[in-house]
Amino acid sequence: MSFKTIRNSQQLQLAKLNQKADADNELLEFLRDYMKKRADIEADYNKSLDKLNEKFATKKFKRSATAKGQAVGQIADDETSEGTPRSSFAEERQGPGALYIALSTLVQESDKLAKAR
């Protein structure tokens, strides 16, 4: 091989390497822009969730005796004479206070998730 053919071959390889580097840079710039925009969207979303959680976490709901899981006229202590709890978790979920318990749990878990971000 002559010097000129080797030189032409190397120039072609260099041109292809430059094209590949340019394409890789373009891809990396696209990914950088995408990740920045995604981070901005997630930050806005997180702020909105925080506001929503604060609004509902500070809300005090009126709960009647039945909403607290006690029937009207039922005694206030939660233990039987044997020392075991009166109601199980399954009974609480089906009782009148179930909505309040579910809402409280939802708000608490949403708050935990929002703070974890």
C-alpha positions as a printed NumPy array, in Angstrom:
array([[  0.   ,   0.   ,   0.   ],
       [  1.064,   3.438,  -0.693],
       [  1.246,   6.308,   1.703],
       [ -1.667,   8.116,  -0.015],
       [ -4.059,   5.142,   0.264],
       [ -3.258,   4.719,   3.962],
       [ -3.728,   8.441,   4.505],
       [ -7.084,   8.434,   2.652],
       [ -8.206,   5.401,   4.629],
       [ -7.339,   7.099,   7.932],
       [ -9.064,  10.315,   6.86 ],
       [-12.237,   8.361,   6.06 ],
       [-12.059,   6.593,   9.427],
       [-11.519,   9.926,  11.175],
       [-14.5  ,  11.452,   9.35 ],
       [-16.697,   8.505,  10.383],
       [-15.508,   8.804,  13.984],
       [-16.323,  12.533,  13.944],
       [-19.802,  11.807,  12.59 ],
       [-20.365,   9.216,  15.296],
       [-19.137,  11.615,  17.991],
       [-21.452,  14.343,  16.681],
       [-24.415,  11.949,  16.684],
       [-23.57 ,  10.821,  20.242],
       [-23.299,  14.447,  21.402],
       [-26.654,  15.263,  19.83 ],
       [-28.23 ,  12.284,  21.588],
       [-26.704,  13.276,  24.928],
       [-27.949,  16.861,  24.539],
       [-31.435,  15.554,  23.768],
       [-31.351,  13.318,  26.849],
       [-30.089,  16.19 ,  29.005],
       [-32.935,  18.45 ,  27.824],
       [-35.467,  15.66 ,  28.359],
       [-34.238,  14.962,  31.896],
       [-34.263,  18.683,  32.786],
       [-37.844,  19.084,  31.573],
       [-38.884,  15.9  ,  33.35 ],
       [-37.276,  17.08 ,  36.601],
       [-39.115,  20.412,  36.311],
       [-42.43 ,  18.652,  35.752],
       [-41.831,  16.298,  38.693],
       [-40.852,  19.227,  40.932],
       [-44.097,  21.037,  40.039],
       [-46.043,  17.833,  40.593],
       [-44.352,  17.33 ,  43.965],
       [-45.209,  20.892,  45.039],
       [-48.821,  20.382,  44.018],
       [-49.001,  17.115,  45.963],
       [-47.486,  18.797,  49.023],
       [-50.105,  21.553,  48.881],
       [-52.894,  19.018,  48.477],
       [-51.594,  16.873,  51.344],
       [-51.205,  19.879,  53.629],
       [-54.752,  20.989,  52.849],
       [-56.259,  17.611,  53.676],
       [-53.894,  16.696,  56.508],
       [-54.886,  19.787,  58.465],
       [-58.606,  19.29 ,  57.776],
       [-60.511,  18.2  ,  60.853],
       [-63.55 ,  16.1  ,  60.074],
       [-66.54 ,  15.943,  62.34 ],
       [-66.833,  12.384,  63.57 ],
       [-69.841,  11.222,  65.482],
       [-69.716,   8.396,  68.006],
       [-70.745,   5.992,  65.247],
       [-68.013,   7.271,  62.942],
       [-65.453,   6.519,  65.629],
       [-66.48 ,   2.883,  65.484],
       [-68.717,   2.966,  68.54 ],
       [-72.42 ,   2.461,  68.439],
       [-74.631,   4.882,  70.292],
       [-74.716,   3.849,  73.954],
       [-71.615,   1.641,  73.643],
       [-69.014,   2.063,  76.356],
       [-65.919,   4.053,  75.459],
       [-63.184,   1.629,  76.453],
       [-61.877,  -0.612,  73.711],
       [-61.207,  -3.738,  75.718],
       [-63.415,  -6.554,  76.846],
       [-63.19 ,  -8.054,  80.287],
       [-60.62 , -10.549,  78.963],
       [-58.284,  -7.722,  77.911],
       [-58.561,  -8.311,  74.163],
       [-59.537,  -5.575,  71.722],
       [-63.249,  -5.328,  70.884],
       [-62.874,  -4.887,  67.141],
       [-60.372,  -6.215,  64.685],
       [-58.919,  -4.246,  61.803],
       [-61.317,  -6.004,  59.401],
       [-64.302,  -4.915,  61.469],
       [-62.993,  -1.324,  61.541],
       [-62.661,  -1.274,  57.756],
       [-66.303,  -2.219,  57.371],
       [-67.615,   0.042,  60.116],
       [-68.895,   3.591,  59.834],
       [-65.415,   5.082,  60.401],
       [-63.964,   3.242,  57.419],
       [-64.072,   6.238,  55.11 ],
       [-62.273,   8.438,  57.619],
       [-59.608,   5.775,  58.222],
       [-59.105,   5.236,  54.49 ],
       [-58.843,   8.972,  53.81 ],
       [-56.391,   9.494,  56.664],
       [-54.25 ,   6.605,  55.48 ],
       [-54.301,   7.88 ,  51.903],
       [-53.222,  11.375,  52.943],
       [-50.452,  10.046,  55.199],
       [-49.071,   7.705,  52.535],
       [-49.234,  10.422,  49.866],
       [-47.35 ,  12.752,  52.181],
       [-44.657,  10.101,  52.76 ],
       [-44.274,   9.539,  49.02 ],
       [-44.109,  13.256,  48.295],
       [-41.427,  13.781,  50.936],
       [-39.448,  10.794,  49.629],
       [-39.012,  12.542,  46.291]])
